[in-house]
Coordinates of C-alpha atoms in Angstrom, one line a residue:
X1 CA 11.1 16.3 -5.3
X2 CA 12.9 14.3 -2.8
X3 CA 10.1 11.8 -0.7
X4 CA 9.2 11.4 2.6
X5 CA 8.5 8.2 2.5
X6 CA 10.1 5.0 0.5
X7 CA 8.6 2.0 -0.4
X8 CA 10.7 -1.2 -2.0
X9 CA 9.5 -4.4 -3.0
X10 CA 12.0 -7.1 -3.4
X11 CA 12.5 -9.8 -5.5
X12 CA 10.7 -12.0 -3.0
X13 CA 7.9 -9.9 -2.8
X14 CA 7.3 -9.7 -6.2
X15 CA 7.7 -13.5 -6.6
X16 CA 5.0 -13.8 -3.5
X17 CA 2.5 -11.2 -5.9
X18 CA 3.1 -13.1 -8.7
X19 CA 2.3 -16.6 -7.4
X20 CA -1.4 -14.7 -6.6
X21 CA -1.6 -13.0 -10.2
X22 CA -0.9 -16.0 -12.2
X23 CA -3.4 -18.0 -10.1
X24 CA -5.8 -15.6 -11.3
X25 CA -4.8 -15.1 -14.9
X26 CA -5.4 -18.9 -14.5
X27 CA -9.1 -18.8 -14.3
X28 CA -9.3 -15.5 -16.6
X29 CA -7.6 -17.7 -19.5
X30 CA -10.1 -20.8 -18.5
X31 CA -12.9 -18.0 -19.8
X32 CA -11.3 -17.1 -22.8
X33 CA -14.3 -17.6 -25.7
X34 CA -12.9 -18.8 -29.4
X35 CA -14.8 -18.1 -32.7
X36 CA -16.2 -20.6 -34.6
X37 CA -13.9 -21.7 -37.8
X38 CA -15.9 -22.1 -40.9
X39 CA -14.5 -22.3 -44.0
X40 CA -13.5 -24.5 -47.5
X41 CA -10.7 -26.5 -48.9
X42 CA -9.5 -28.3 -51.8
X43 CA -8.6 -31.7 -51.8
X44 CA -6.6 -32.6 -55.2
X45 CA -8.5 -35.0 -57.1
X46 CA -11.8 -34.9 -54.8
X47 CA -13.0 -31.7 -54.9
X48 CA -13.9 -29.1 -52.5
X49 CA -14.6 -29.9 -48.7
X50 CA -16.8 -27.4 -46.6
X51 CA -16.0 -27.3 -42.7
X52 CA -17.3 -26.1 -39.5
X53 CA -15.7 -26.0 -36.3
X54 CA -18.6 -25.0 -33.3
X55 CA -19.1 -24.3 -29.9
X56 CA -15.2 -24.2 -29.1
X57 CA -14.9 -24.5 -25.5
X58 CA -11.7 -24.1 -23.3
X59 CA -11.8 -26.4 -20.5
X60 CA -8.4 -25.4 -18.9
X61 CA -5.1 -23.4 -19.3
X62 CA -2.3 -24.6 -17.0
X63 CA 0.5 -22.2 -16.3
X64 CA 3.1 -24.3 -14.1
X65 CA 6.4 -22.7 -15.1
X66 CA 6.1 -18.8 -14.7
X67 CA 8.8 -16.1 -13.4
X68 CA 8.4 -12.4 -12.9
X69 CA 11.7 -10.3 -13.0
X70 CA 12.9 -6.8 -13.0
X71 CA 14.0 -5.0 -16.1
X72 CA 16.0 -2.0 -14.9
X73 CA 14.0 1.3 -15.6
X74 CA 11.6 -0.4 -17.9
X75 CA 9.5 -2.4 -15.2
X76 CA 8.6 -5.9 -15.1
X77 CA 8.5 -8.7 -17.2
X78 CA 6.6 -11.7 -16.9
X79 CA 7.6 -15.6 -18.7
X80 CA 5.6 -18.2 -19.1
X81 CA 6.7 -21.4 -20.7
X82 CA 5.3 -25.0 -21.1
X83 CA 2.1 -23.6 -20.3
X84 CA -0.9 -26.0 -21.5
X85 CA -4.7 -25.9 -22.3
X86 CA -7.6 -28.3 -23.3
X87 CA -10.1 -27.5 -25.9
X88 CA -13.2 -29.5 -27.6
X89 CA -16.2 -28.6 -29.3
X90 CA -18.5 -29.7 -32.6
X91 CA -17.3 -30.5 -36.3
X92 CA -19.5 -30.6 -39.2
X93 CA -18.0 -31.6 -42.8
X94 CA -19.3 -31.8 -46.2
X95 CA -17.6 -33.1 -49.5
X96 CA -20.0 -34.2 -52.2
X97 CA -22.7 -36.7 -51.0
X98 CA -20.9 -37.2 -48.0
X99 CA -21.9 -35.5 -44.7
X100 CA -20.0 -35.7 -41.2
X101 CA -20.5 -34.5 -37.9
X102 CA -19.0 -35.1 -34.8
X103 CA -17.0 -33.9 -31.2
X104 CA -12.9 -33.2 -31.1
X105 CA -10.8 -32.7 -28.6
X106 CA -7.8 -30.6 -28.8
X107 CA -4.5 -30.5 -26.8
X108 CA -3.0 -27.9 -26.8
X109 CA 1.1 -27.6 -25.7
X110 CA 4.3 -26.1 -24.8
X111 CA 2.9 -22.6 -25.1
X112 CA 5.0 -19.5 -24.1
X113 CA 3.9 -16.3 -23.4
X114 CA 6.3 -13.1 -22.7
X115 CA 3.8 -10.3 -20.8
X116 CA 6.0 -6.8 -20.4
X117 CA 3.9 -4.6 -18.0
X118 CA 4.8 -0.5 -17.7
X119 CA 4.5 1.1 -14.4
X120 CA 4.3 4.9 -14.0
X121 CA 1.7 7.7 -12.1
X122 CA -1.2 9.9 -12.9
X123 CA -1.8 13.2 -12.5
X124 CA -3.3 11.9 -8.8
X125 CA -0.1 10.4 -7.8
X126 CA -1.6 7.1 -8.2
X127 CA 0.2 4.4 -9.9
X128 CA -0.6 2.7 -12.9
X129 CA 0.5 -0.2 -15.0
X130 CA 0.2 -1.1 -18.4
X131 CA 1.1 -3.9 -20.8
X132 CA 3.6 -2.8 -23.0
X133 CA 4.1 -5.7 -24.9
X134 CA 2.8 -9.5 -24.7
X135 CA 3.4 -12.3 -27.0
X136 CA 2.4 -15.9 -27.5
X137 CA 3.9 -18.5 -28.8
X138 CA 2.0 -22.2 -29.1
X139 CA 4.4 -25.4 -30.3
X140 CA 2.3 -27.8 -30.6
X141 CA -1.1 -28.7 -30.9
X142 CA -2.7 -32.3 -31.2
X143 CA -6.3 -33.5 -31.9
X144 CA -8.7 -36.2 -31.7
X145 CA -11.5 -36.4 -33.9
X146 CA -14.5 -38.8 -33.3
X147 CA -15.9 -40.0 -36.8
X148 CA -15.9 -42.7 -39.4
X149 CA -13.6 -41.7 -42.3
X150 CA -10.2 -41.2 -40.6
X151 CA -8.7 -40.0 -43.6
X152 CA -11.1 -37.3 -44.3
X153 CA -10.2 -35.7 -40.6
X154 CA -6.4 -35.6 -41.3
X155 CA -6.6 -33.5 -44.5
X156 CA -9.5 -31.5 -42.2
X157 CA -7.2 -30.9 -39.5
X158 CA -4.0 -29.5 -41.9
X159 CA -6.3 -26.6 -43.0
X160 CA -7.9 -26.2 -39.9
X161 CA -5.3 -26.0 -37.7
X162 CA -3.0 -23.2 -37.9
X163 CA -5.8 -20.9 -37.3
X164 CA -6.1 -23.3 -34.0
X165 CA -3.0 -21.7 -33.2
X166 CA -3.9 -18.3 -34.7
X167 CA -6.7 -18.3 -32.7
X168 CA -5.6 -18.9 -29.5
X169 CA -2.3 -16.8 -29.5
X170 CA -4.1 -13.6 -29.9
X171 CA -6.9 -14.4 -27.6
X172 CA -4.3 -15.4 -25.0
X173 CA -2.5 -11.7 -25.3
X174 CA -6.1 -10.5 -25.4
X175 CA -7.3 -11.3 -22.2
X176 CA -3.8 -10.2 -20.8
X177 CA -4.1 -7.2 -22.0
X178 CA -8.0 -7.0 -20.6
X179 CA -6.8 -8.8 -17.2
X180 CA -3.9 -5.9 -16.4
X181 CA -7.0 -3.2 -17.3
X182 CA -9.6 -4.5 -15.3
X183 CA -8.6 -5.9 -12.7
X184 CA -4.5 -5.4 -12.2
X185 CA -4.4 -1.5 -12.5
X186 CA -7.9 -1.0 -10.5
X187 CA -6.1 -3.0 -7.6
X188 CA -3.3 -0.9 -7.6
X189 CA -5.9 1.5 -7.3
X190 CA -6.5 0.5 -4.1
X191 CA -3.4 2.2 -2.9
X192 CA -4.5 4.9 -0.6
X193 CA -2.5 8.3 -1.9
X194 CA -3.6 10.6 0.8
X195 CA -5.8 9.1 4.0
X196 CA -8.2 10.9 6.6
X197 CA -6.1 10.0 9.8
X198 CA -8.4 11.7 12.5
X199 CA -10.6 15.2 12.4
X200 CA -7.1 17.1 12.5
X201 CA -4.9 15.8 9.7
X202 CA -4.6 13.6 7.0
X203 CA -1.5 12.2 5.2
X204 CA -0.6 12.4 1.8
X205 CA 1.1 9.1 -0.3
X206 CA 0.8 10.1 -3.5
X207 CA 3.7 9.3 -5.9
X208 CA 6.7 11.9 -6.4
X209 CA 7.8 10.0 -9.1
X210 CA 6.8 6.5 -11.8
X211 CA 8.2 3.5 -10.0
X212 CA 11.9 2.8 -10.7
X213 CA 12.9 -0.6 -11.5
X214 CA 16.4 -2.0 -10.6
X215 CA 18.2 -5.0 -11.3
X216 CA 16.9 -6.3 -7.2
X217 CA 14.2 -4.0 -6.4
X218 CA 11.2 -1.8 -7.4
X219 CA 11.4 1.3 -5.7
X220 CA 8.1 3.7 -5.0
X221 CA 9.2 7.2 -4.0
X222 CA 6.1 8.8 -2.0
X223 CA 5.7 12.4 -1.2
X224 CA 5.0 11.3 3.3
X225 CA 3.5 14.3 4.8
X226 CA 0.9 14.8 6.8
X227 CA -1.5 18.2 6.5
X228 CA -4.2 19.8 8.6
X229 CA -7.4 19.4 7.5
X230 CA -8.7 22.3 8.3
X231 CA -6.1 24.5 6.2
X232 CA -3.5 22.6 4.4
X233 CA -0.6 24.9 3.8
X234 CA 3.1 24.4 2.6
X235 CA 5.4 22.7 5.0
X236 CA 8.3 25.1 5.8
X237 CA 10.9 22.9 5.3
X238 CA 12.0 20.5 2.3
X239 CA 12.1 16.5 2.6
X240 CA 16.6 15.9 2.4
X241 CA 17.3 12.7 0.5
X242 CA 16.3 9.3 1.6
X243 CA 18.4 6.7 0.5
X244 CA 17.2 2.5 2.2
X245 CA 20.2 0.4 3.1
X246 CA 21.0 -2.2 0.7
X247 CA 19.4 -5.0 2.4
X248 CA 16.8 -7.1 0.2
X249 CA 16.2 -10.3 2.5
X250 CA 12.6 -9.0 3.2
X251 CA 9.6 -8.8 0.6
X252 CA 8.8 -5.1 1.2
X253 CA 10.8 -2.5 3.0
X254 CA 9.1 0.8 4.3
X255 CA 11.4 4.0 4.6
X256 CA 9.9 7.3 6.7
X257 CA 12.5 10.2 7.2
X258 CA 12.6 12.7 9.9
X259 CA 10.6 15.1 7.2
X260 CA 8.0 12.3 7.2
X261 CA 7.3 12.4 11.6
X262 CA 8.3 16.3 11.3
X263 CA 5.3 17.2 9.0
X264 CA 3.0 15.4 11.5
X265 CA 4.2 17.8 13.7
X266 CA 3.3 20.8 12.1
X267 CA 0.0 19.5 10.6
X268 CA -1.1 19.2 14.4
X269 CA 0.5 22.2 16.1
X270 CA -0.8 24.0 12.8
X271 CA -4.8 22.2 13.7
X272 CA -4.2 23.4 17.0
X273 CA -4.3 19.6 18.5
X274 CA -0.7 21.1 20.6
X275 CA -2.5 22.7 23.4
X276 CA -3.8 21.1 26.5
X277 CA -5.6 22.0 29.5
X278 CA -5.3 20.5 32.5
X279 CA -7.7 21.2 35.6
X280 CA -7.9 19.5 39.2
X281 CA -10.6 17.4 38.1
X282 CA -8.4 15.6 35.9
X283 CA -5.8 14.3 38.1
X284 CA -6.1 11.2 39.7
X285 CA -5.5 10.7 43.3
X286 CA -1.8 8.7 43.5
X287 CA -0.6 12.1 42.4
X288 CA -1.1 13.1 46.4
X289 CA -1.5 16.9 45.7
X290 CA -4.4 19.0 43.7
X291 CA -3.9 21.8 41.8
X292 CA -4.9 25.2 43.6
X293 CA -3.1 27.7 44.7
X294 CA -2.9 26.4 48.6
X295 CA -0.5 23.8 46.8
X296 CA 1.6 26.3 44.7
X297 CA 1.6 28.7 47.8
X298 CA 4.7 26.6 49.0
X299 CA 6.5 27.7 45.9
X300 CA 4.8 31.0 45.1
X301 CA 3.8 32.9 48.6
X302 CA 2.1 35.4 47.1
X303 CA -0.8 32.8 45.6
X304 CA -2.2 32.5 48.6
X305 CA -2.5 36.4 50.0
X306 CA -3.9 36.9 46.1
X307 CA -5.8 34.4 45.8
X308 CA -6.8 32.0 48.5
X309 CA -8.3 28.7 48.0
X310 CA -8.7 28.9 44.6
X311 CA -8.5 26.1 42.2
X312 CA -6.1 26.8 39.0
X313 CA -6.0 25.7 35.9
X314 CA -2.7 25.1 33.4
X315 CA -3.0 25.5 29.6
X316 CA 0.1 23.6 28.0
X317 CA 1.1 24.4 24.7
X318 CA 3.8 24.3 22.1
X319 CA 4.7 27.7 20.6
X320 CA 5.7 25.8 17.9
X321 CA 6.2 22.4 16.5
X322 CA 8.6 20.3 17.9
X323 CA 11.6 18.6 15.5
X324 CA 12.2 15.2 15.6
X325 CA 15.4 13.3 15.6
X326 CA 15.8 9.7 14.2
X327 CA 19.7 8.2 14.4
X328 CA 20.6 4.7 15.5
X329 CA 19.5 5.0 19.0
X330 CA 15.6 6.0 17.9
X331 CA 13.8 8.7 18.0
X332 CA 14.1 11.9 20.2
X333 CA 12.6 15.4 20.2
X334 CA 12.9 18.6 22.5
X335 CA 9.6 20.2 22.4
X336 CA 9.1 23.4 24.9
X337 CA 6.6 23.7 26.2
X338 CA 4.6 26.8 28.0
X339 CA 2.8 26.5 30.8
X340 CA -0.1 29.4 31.7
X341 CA -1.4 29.3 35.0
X342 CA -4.8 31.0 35.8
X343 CA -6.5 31.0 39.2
X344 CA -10.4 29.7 38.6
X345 CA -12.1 33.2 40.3
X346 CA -15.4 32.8 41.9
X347 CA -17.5 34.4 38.9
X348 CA -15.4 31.2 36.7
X349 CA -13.1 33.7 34.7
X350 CA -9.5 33.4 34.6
X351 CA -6.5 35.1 36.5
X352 CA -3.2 34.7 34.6
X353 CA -0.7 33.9 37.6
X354 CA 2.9 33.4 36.1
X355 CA 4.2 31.4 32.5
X356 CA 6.5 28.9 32.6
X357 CA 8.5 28.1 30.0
X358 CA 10.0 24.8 29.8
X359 CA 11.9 22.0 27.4
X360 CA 11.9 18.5 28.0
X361 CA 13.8 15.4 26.5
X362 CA 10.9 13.2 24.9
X363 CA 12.0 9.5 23.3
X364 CA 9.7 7.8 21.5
X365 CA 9.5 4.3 20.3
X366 CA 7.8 2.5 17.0
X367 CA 6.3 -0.2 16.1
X368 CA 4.3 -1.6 13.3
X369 CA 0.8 -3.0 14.4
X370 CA -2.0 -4.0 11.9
X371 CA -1.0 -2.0 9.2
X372 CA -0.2 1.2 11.2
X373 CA 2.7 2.8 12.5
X374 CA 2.1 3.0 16.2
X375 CA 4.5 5.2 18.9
X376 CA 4.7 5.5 22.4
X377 CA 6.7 9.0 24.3
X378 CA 8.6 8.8 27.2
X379 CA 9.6 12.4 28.9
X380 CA 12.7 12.7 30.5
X381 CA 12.7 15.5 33.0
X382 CA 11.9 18.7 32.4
X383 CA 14.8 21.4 31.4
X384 CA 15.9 24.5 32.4
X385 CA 13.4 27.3 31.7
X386 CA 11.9 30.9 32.4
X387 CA 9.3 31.6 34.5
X388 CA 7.8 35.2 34.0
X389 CA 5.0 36.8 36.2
X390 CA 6.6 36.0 39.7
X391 CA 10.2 35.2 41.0
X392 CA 10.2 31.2 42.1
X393 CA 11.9 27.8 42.8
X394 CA 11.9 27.2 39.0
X395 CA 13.4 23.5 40.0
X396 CA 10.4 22.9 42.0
X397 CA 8.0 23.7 40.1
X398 CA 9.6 22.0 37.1
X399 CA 9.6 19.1 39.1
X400 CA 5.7 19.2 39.7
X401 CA 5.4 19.9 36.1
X402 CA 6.9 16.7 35.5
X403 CA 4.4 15.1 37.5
X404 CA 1.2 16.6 35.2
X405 CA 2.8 15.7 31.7
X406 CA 3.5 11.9 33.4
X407 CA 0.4 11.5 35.0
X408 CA -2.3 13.9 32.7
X409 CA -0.7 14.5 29.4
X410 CA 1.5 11.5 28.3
X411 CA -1.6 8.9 28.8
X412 CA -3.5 11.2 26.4
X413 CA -0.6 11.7 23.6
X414 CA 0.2 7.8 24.0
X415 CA -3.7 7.0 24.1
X416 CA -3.3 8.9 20.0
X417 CA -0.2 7.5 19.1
X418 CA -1.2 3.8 19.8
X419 CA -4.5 4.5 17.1
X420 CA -1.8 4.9 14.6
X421 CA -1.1 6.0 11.2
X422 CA -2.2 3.9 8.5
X423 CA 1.0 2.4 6.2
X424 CA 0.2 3.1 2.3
X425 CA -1.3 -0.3 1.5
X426 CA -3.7 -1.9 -1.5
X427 CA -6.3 -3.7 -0.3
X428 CA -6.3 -7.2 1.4
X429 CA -2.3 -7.0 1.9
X430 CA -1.5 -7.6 5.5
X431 CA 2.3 -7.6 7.2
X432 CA 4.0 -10.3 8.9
X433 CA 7.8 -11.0 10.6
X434 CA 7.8 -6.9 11.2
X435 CA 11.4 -5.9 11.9
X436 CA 11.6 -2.1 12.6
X437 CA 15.0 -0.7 12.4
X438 CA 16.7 3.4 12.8
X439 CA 19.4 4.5 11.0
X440 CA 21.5 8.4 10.8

């Protein structure tokens, strides 16, 4: 299935998310809990020594030298090298007659660790992440004991001290593998798949597809389409393909195609949120003219023999949804529209008086405002059309026509379009240095 709606993260935005993850991989490795280390050990010509090693605690892991990069449809991989920790804790000792206890402190150094993590979807079209394979590997590891027999420590520390380095490598891939569980996959969580927009319609982000790693971007194909709430029902018409420009200066790009705006189309004409009423009460006083038929009289005679002095009321609506157009210039559509007129009768019920049929040249312009795409319409004037229920100056009354949708309707539809529709972002990620751009 071809999406709707694109999401790339560059190189520079994965090197931003990575500068956060490792801070925080930082203070999960500072927690990391060693075992005790008991055990016993000959020593030729003086018999056997019993040791303990207690109450191992890890003061701090540094990680200063960490990339994240791309591994073409695999996922990501993640290097750390020259990484560093400090560890001390209890030692108890016996050999013999001779008992020793004391405090060490360990230096740990030039440690290297290789995290490969897995990206895909559930069933939910949620993404996930998984690590597929992490290694450690620790070079060096130096130790102070405090004590009195010096010579007893060193032939300690030889047995003792590859399971130092045991130790610690698996706990380190451990709480990797624990860290990407808990608390990296639950974030990515976060990701909103499908969103209530307002009463009518919601929008649906879920994945089409596992993310696809190339050698400069990671690429999230989502299904973009918007749905009535009230009935959710296929969308008539199939997403084409939607292919970003090659441009990777930015940290994340957001594509939308015309199937993206077009299914927001149908999800409110199909919630009936496409039909408007418009009444005299509603329009304000610069327009200089109300709407009864005394004022339509001068266009329609016969109003006023009908129906004299009668207020009127127009119902606008879309008979069905209106196609959008994105190419270099923006975006355009050419809704029609029909307009019903009714004469307001004394006992308040309605007189149909003619139908107007009528297509306008709408451009819209958008913008990306607080983590929601925002619009704004502009109508040109209105088309040729066909009026049915009385013969009239069709010009003229297209021209007043203009005048409601400027004055009434627009404010309203721009009023909606400047709440927005939320952008398919995690938690606590906010956008900066927007640059929107159209393209065929």
């Amino acid at each position: 299935t071809n999406p709707g709606f694109v999401v790339r993260i560059t190189q520079a935005g994965l090197d931003y998310a990575h500068q956060q993850g490792i801070g925080f991989l930082e203070k999960e490795l500072t927690q990391l809990k060693l075992p005790d280390i008991v055990g016993d050990f000959r020593i030729r010509h003086v018999g056997k020594v019993h040791y303990e090693i207690s109450r191992l605690d890890l003061r701090s892991f540094h990680l200063p030298y960490s990339r994240i990069s791309l591994v073409p449809n695999v996922g990501l991989q993640v290097s750390i090298s020259n990484a560093f920790a400090d560890v001390d804790g209890n030692w108890r000792v016996k050999l013999y007659f001779i008992r020793d206890h004391g405090s060490f402190d360990l230096k740990v150094e030039n440690v290297y660790i290789k995290i490969n993590l897995k990206l895909g979807s559930d069933a939910s079209g949620k993404p996930t992440v998984d690590t597929s394979d992490c290694s450690t590997h620790i070079s060096k590891v130096r130790v102070h004991f405090s004590g009195k027999f010096g010579w007893l420590y060193n032939l300690f520390y030889g047995a003792v001290e590859p399971m130092f380095r045991d130790s610690l490598e698996s706990k380190v891939c451990e709480i990797v593998v624990r860290s990407v569980r808990s608390d990296l996959q639950p974030y990515l969580r976060t990701l909103p798949v499908t969103a209530r927009i307002d009463a009518k319609a919601g929008i649906d982000y879920s994945l089409v597809a596992p993310p696809t790693a190339t050698a400069q971007s990671l690429d999230v194909d989502l299904k973009g389409e918007f749905f009535s709430l009230a009935h959710r029902s296929a969308v008539p018409f199939s997403p084409l393909a939607l292919a970003l420009p090659p441009d990777h200066d930015r940290m994340v790009y957001f594509g939308a195609s015309s199937y993206f705006f077009n299914t927001a189309s149908f999800a409110y004409h199909a919630a009936g949120a496409l039909l408007f009423e418009i009444t005299d009460s509603m329009i304000t006083k610069d327009v200089g003219f109300h709407l009864d038929t005394s004022t339509f009289s001068a266009f329609i005679p016969q109003l006023e023999k009908m129906y004299p002095d009668m207020q009127m009321k127009l119902r606008l609506s879309a008979p069905s949804a209106p196609f959008l157009n994105i190419g270099p210039e923006g975006l355009s559509l050419k809704p029609v529209v029909d307009i019903q007129a009714y004469a307001i009768l004394p006992n308040s019920s309605l007189a149909p008086l003619f139908l107007l049929s009528l297509v306008s040249n709408v451009s819209a312009v958008i913008n990306v405002k607080s983590g929601h795409i925002v619009g704004s319409l502009k109508v040109g004037r209105y088309g040729g059309g066909a009026a049915q229920g009385f013969t009239c100056p069709v010009r003229m009354l297209q021209s007043m026509m203009n005048t409601f949708a400027s004055s009434i309707l627009l404010p309203r539809l721009n009023d909606r379009l400047d709440q927005g529709f939320p952008l398919p972002l995690p938690d606590r990620i906010q956008l900066s240095n927007i640059l929107v751009r159209f393209h065929q």
